[in-house]
Short mmCIF file of C-alpha atoms in Angstrom, two decimals:
data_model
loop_
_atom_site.label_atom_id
_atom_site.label_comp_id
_atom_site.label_asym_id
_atom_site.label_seq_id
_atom_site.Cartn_x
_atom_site.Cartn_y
_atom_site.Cartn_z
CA UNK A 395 -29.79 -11.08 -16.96
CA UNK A 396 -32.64 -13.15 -14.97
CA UNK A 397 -31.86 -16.42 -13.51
CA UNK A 398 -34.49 -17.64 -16.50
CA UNK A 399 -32.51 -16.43 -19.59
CA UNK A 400 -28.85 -17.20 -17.49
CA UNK A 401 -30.31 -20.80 -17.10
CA UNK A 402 -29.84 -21.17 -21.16
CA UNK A 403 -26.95 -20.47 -21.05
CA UNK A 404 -24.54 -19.74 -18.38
CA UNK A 405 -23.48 -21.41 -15.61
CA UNK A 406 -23.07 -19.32 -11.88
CA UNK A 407 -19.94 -18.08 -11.34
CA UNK A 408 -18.11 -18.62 -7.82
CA UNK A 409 -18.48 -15.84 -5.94
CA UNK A 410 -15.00 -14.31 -4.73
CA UNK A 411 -14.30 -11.73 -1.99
CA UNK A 412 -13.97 -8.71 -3.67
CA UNK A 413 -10.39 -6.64 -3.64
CA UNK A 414 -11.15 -3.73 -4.70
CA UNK A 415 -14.96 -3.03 -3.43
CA UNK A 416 -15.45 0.27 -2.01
CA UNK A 417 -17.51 2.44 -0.29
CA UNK A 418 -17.50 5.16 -3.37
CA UNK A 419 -16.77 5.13 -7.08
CA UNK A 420 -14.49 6.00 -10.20
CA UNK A 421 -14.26 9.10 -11.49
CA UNK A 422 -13.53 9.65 -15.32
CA UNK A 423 -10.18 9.08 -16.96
CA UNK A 424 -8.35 11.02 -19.50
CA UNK A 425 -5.19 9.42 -20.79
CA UNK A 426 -3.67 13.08 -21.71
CA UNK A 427 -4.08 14.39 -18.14
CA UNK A 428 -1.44 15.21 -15.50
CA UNK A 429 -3.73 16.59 -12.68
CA UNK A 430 -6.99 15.36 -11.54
CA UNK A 431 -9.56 17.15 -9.39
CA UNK A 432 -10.67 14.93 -6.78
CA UNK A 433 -14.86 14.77 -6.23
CA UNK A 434 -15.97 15.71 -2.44
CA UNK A 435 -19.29 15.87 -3.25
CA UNK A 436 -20.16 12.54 -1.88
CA UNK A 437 -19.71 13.69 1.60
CA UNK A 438 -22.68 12.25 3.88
CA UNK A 439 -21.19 9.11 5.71
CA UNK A 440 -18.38 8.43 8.28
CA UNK A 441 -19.68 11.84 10.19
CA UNK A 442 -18.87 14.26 7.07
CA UNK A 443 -21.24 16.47 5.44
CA UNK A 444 -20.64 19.01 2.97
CA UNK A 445 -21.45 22.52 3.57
CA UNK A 446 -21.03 25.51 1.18
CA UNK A 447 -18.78 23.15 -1.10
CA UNK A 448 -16.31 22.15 1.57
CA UNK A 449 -16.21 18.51 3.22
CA UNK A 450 -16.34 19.25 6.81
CA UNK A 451 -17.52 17.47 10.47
CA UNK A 452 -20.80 17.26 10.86
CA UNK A 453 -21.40 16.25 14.34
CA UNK A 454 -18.83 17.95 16.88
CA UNK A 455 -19.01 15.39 19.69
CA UNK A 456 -18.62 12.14 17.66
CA UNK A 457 -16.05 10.10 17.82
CA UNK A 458 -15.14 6.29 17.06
CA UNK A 459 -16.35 4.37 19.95
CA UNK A 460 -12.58 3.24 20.36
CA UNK A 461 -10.90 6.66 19.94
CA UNK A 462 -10.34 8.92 22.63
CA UNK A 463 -13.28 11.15 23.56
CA UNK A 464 -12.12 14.52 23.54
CA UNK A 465 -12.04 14.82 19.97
CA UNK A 466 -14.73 14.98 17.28
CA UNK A 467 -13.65 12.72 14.04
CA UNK A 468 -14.94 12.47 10.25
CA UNK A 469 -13.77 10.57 7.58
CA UNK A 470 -14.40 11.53 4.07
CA UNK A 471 -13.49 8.48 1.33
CA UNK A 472 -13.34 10.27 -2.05
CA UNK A 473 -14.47 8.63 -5.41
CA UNK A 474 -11.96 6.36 -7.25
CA UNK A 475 -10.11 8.89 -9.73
CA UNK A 476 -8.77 6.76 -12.92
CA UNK A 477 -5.90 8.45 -14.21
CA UNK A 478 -6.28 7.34 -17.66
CA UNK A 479 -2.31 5.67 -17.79
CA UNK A 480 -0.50 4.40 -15.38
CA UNK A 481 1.66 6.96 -12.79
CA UNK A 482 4.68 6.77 -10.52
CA UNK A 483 3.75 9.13 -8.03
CA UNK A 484 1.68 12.15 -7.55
CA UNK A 485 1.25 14.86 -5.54
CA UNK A 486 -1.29 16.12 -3.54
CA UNK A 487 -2.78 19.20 -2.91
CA UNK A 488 -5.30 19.91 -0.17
CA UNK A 489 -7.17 23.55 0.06
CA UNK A 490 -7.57 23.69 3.89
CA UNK A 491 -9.66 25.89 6.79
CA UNK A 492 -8.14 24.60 9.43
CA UNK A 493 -9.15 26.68 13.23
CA UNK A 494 -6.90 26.56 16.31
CA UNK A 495 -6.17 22.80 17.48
CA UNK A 496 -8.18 20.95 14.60
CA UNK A 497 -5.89 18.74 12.11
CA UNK A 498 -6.36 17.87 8.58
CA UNK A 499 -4.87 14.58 7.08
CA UNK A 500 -5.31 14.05 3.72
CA UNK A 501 -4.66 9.64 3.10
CA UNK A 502 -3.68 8.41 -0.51
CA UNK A 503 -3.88 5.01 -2.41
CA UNK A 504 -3.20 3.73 -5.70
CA UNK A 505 -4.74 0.79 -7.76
CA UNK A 506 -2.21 -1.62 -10.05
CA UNK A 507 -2.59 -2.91 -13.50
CA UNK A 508 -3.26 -5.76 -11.39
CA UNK A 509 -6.49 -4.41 -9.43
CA UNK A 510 -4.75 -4.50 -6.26
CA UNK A 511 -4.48 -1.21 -3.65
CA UNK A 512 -1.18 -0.19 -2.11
CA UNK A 513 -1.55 0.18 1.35
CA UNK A 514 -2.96 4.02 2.34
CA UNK A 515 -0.28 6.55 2.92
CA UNK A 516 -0.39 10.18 4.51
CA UNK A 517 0.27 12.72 2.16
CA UNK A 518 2.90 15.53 3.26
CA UNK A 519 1.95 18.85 1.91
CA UNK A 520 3.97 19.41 -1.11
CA UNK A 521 5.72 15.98 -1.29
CA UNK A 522 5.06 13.52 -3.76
CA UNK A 523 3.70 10.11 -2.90
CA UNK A 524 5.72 7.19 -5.03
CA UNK A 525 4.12 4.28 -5.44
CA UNK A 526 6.14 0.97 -5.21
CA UNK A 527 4.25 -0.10 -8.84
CA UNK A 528 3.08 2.98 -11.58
CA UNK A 529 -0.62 2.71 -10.88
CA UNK A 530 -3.73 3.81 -12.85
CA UNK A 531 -6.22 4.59 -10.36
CA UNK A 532 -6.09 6.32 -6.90
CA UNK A 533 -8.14 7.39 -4.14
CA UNK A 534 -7.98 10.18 -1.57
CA UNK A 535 -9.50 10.15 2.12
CA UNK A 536 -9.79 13.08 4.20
CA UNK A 537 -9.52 12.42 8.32
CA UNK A 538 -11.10 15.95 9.76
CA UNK A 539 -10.79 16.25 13.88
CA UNK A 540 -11.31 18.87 16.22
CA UNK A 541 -11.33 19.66 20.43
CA UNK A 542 -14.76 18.08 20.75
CA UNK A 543 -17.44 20.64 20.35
CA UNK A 544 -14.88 23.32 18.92
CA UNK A 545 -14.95 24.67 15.38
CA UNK A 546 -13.78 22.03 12.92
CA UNK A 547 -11.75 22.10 10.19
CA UNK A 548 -12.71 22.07 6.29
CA UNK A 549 -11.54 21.10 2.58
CA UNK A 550 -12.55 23.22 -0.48
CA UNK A 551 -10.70 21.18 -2.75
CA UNK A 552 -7.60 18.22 -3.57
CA UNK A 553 -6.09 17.86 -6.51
CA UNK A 554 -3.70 15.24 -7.41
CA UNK A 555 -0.90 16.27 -9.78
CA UNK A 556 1.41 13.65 -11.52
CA UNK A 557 5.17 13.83 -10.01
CA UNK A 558 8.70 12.45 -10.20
CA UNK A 559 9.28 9.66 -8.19
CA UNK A 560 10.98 10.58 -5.06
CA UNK A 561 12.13 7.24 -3.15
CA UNK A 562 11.93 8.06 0.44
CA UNK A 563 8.16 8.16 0.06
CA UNK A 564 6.86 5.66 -1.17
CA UNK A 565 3.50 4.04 -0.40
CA UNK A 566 4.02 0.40 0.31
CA UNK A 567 2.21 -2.29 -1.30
CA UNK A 568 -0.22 -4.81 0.90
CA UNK A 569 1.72 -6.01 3.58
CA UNK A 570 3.74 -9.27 1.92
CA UNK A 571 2.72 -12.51 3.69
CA UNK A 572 4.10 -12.29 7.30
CA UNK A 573 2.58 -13.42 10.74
CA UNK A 574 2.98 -11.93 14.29
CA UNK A 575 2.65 -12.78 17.55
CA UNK A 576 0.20 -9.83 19.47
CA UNK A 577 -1.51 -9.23 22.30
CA UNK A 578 -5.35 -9.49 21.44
CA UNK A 579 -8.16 -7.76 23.11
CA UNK A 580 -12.17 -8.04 23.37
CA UNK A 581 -13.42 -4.88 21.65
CA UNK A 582 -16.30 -5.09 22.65
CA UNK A 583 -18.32 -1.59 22.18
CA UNK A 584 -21.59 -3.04 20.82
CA UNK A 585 -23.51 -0.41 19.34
CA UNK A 586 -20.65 2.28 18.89
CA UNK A 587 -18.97 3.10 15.86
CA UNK A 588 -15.51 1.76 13.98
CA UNK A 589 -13.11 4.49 12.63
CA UNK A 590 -14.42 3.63 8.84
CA UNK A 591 -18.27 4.23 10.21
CA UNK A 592 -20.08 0.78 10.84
CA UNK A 593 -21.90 0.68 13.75
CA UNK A 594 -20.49 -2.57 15.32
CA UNK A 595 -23.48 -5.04 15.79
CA UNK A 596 -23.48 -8.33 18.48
CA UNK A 597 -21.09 -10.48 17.80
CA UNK A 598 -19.70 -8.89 15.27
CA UNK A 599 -16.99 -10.05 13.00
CA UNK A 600 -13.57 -7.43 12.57
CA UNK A 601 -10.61 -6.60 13.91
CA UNK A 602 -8.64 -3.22 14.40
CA UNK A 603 -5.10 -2.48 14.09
CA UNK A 604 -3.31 0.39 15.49
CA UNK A 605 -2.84 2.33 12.42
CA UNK A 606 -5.10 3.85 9.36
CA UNK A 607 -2.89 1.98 6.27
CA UNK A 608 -5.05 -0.57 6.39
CA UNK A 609 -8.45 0.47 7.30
CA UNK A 610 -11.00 -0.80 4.96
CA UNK A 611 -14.13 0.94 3.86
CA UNK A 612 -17.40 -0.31 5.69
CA UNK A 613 -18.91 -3.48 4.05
CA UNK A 614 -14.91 -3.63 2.05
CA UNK A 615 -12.39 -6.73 2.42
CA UNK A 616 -10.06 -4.95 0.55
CA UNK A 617 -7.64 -5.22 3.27
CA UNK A 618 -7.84 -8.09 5.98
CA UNK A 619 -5.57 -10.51 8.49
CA UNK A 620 -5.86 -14.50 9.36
CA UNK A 621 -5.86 -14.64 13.21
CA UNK A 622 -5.28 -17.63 14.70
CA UNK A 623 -5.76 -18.43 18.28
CA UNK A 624 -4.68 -22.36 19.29
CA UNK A 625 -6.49 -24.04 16.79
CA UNK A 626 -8.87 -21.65 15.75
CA UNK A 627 -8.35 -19.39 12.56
CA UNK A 628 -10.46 -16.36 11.09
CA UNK A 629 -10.05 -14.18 8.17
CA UNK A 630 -11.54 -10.83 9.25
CA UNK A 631 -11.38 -7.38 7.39
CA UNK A 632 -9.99 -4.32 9.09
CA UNK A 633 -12.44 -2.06 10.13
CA UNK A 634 -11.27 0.49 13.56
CA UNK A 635 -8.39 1.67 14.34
CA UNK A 636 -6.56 1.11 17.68
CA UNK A 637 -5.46 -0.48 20.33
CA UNK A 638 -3.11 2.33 22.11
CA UNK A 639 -2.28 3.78 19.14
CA UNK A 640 -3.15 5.50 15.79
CA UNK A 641 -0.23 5.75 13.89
CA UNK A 642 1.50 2.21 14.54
CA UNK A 643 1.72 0.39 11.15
CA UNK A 644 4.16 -2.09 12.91
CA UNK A 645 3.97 -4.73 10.48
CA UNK A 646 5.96 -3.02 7.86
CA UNK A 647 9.84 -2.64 7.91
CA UNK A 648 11.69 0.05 9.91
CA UNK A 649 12.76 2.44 7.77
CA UNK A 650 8.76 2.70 6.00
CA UNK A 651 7.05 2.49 9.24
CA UNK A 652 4.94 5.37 10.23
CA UNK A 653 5.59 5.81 13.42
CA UNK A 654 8.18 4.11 16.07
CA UNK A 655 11.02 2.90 13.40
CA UNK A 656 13.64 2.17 16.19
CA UNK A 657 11.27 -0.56 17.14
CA UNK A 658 11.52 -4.03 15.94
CA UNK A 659 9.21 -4.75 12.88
CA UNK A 660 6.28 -6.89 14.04
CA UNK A 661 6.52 -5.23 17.70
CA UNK A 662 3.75 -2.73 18.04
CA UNK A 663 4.49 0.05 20.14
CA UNK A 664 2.17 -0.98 22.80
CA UNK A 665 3.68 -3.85 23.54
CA UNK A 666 6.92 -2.16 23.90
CA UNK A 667 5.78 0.03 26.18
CA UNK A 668 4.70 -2.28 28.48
CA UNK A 669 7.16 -5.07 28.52
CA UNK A 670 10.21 -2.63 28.25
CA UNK A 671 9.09 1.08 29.12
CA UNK A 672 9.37 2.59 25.69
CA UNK A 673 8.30 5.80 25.28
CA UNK A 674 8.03 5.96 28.97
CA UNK A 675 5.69 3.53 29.22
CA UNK A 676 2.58 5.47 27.15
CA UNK A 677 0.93 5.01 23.81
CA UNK A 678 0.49 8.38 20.85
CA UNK A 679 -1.55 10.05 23.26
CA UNK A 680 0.12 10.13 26.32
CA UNK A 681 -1.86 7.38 28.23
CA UNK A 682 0.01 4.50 30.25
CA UNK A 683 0.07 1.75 28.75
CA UNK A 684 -1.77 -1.28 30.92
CA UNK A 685 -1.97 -4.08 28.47
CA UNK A 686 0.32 -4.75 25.36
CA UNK A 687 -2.63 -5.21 22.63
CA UNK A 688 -1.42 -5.00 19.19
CA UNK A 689 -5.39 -6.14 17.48
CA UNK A 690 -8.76 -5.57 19.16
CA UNK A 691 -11.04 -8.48 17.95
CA UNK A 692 -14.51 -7.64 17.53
CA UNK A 693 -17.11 -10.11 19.93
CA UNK A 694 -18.07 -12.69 17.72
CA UNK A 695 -14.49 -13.08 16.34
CA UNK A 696 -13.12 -13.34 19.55
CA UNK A 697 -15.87 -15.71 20.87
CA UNK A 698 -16.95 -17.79 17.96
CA UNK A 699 -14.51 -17.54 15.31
CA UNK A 700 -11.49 -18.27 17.86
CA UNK A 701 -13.18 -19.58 20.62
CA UNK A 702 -11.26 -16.85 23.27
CA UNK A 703 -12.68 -16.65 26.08
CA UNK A 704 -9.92 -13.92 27.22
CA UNK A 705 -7.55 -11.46 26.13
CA UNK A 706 -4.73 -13.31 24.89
CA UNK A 707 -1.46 -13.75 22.06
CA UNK A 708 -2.89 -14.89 18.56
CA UNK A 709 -0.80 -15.70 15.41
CA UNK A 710 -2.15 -12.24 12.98
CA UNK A 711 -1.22 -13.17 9.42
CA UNK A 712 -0.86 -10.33 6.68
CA UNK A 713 -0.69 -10.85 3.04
CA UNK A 714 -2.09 -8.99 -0.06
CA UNK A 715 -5.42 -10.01 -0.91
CA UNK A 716 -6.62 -10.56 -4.42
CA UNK A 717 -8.43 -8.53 -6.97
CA UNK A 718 -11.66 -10.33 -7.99
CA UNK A 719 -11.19 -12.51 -11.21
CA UNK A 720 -12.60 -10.87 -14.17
CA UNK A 721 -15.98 -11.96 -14.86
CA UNK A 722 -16.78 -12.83 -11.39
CA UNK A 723 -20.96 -12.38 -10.92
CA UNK A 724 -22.92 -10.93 -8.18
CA UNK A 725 -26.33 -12.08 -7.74
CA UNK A 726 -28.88 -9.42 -6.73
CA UNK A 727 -32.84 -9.01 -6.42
CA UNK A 728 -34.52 -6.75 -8.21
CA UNK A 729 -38.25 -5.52 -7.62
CA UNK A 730 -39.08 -4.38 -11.13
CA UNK A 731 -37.64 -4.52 -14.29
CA UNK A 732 -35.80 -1.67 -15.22
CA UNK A 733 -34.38 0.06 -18.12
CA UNK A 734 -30.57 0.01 -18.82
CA UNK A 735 -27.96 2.27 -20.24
CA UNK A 736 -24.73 2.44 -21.69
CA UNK A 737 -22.80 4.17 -19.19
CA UNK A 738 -23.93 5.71 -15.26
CA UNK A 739 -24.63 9.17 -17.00
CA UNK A 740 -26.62 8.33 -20.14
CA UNK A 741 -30.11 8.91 -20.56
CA UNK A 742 -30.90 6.74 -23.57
CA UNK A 743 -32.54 3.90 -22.88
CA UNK A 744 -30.77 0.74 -24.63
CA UNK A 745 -32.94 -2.36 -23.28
CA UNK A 746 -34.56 -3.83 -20.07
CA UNK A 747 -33.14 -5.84 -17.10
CA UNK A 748 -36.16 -7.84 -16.12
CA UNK A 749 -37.47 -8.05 -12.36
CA UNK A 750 -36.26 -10.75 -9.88
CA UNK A 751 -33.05 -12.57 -9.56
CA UNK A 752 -30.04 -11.15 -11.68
CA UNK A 753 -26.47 -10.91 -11.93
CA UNK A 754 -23.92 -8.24 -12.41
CA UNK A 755 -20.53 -7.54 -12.52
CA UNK A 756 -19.17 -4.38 -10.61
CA UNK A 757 -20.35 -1.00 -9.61
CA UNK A 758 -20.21 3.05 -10.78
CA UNK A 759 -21.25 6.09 -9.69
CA UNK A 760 -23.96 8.05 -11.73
CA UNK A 761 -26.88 10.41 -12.31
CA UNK A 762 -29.08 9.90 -9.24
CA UNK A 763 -32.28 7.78 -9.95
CA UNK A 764 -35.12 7.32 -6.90
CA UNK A 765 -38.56 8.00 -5.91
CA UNK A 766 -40.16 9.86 -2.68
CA UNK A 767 -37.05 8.72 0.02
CA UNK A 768 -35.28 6.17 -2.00
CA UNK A 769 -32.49 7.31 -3.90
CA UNK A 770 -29.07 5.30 -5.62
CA UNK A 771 -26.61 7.31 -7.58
CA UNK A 772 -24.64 3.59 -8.37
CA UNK A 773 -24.87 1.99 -11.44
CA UNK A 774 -24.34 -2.06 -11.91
CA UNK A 775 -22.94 -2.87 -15.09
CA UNK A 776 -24.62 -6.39 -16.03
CA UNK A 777 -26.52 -8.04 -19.58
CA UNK A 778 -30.03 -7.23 -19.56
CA UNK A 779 -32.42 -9.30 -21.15
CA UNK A 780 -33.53 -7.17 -23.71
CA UNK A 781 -30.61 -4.84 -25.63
CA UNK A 782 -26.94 -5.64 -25.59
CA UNK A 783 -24.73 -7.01 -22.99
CA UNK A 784 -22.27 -5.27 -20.65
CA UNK A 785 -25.14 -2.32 -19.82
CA UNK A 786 -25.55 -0.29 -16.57
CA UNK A 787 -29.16 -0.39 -14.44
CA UNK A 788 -29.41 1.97 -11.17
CA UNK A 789 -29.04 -0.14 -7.88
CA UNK A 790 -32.36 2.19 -7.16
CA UNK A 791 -33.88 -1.23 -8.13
CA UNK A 792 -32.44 -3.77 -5.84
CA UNK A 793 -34.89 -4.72 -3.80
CA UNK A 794 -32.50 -4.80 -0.87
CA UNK A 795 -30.24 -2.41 1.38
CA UNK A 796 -30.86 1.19 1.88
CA UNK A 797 -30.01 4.53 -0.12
CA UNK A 798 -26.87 4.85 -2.08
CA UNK A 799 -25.87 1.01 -1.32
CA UNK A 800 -24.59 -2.05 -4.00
CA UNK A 801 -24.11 -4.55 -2.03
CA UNK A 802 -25.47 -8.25 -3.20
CA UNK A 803 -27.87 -10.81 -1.49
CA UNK A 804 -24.92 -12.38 0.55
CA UNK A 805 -24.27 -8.31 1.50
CA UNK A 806 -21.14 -8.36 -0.31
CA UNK A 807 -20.13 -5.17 -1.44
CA UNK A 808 -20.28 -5.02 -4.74
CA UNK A 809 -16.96 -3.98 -6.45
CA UNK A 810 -16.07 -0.92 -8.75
CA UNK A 811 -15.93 -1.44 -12.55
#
């Protein structure tokens, strides 16, 4: 609806970080089902492509600007798949090409009744992922690597199929409220890229953790820490992965931890290493260990949010963020007004959205809609002002942001419906 025919009416709603926005969309629920196909055919971002029907790397030298550089890395983040109920666990199934020294790991998460994500898990072939709450929704992502410049591996296909719960793995919740004492360290790496694929800008605002449970989607908050440096606080969403280490989820308990459960919880393995010698003294990959960094804070945290002006301890601060509240409105531009729909795949026209400011609520994936270069296959649900409310118009017509983007005017990412 414009800001003319809101005005009458409505009043503008806060807007609220969003807790569930994501990179990629829902996929269509069927309360009867016990296996789901998941949908790789968004490949295209985070260095994937897909070829022939598989997800695979597309370019064979590129790697995160903070991951070692004899690898190539892509990242595939899979449509949301609603399961239609809510499920204990499931199991997943990854088809795999996989040539001599390239790795496959397939990364699973599942949504609440209360719209909020469990923290990513690895998925062992043939096990069965529990989650610590039944959940209704769940998303896969694929991490693809290679000896840089060798062949790289490939997915044909993951299915998820429901399972008995089996308690030794589980995927944990959001990490409970809990703070930490680290080691912090500049980033830095202007111009490079983050694990999750955002090129990090001058004085950028993220941090990194040593670990992929809580990497966020580029543009998400989904997942993010407080850091606090004397004081100095920021709330910053978690976008790379590192220092040191890849597999260090050292804020969660012992016996759930990833990697390292003999340490300490709170201790990453870094810091370990280098006070005390553990693991003789080197991180995952066999490097020595010269600093004990447990968070790399991007510039313009470090500078201006904290006021560092060196590597130092901080005060990192983990707790479950929030779903959005129902309701909550995203304001967008649009440059024309534009017919809406009932649903993302529907091609009978039901009334108009007019052109300029406007609201909606959340985000879908759909038929594709564009012209020449300019393409969006998301759909913004939202009430037009011409038809009934609660429609869907193609983010084709924002008159912001690039192809295959919902984001609003503050460059929020606009969350799934």
């Amino acid at each position: 609806m414009s800001v003319v025919a809101a005005a009458l009416g409505a009043v503008l709603v806060s807007l609220a970080t969003p807790g569930a926005a994501q990179a990629r969309p829902e996929a269509a629920a069927s309360a009867a089902r016990t296996s789901w196909p998941v949908d790789l055919t968004a490949a295209g971002s985070d260095n994937t492509v897909l070829s022939h029907g598989r997800v695979t790397v597309r370019d064979l030298r590129a790697h995160p600007a903070a991951m070692p550089a004899g690898r190539s890395y892509g990242e595939y983040t899979a449509p949301v798949t609603a399961l239609g109920s809510a499920v204990p666990a499931l199991t997943v199934r990854t088809a795999v090409t996989r040539p001599a020294g390239s790795a496959v790991d397939t990364d699973v998460r599942g949504r609440d009744a209360s719209g909020v994500w469990t923290q990513w898990t690895t998925a062992a072939a043939g096990a069965a992922v529990t989650f610590s709450t039944p959940v209704s929704a769940v998303q896969v992502r694929l991490v693809l690597s290679a000896p840089a410049g060798a062949a790289a591996p490939s997915v044909s296909s993951v299915r998820l199929d429901a399972a008995a719960p089996q308690p030794a793995a589980v995927a944990r919740p959001q990490a409970a409220a809990a703070a930490y004492r680290v080691f912090a360290t500049r980033e830095g790496l202007v111009g490079g890229t983050t694990a999750n694929g955002h090129v990090i800008a001058n004085r950028d605002h993220f941090v990194a953790l040593p670990s992929r449970r809580l990497l966020d989607s580029n543009g998400s908050r989904t997942y993010q820490v407080t850091v606090c440096h004397g004081s100095r606080c920021e709330t910053a969403p978690i976008w790379d992965v590192g220092p040191w280490n890849t597999t260090d989820d050292y804020w969660n308990p012992p016996g759930t931890r990833q990697s390292w459960g003999d340490l300490p919880q709170g201790t990453p393995e870094a810091q370990a290493a280098y006070q005390s010698g553990y693991n003789g003294g080197h991180d995952e990959f066999g490097r020595a260990v010269s600093n004990p960094a447990g968070i790399d804070l991007a510039d313009g945290t470090f500078w201006d949010g904290l006021g560092m002006t060196d590597n130092d301890w901080v005060t990192v601060t983990f707790s479950a963020a929030a779903p959005p509240p129902a309701g909550t409105r995203y304001w967008v531009d649009t440059f024309a007004s534009a017919p809406v729909y009932a649903s993302p795949t529907s091609t009978a026209q039901t009334g108009t959205l007019n052109g300029g400011t406007n609201y909606v609520y959340c985000k879908a994936w759909g038929r594709n809609i564009g012209s020449g270069s300019s393409y969006n296959h998301w759909w913004l649900r939202t009430d037009p002002d011409s038809g009934p409310a609660k429609q869907y118009v193609s983010a084709y017509y924002l008159s912001r942001w690039g192809n295959d983007e919902a984001k609003d005017n503050n460059g929020t990412v606009i969350p799934d419906c």
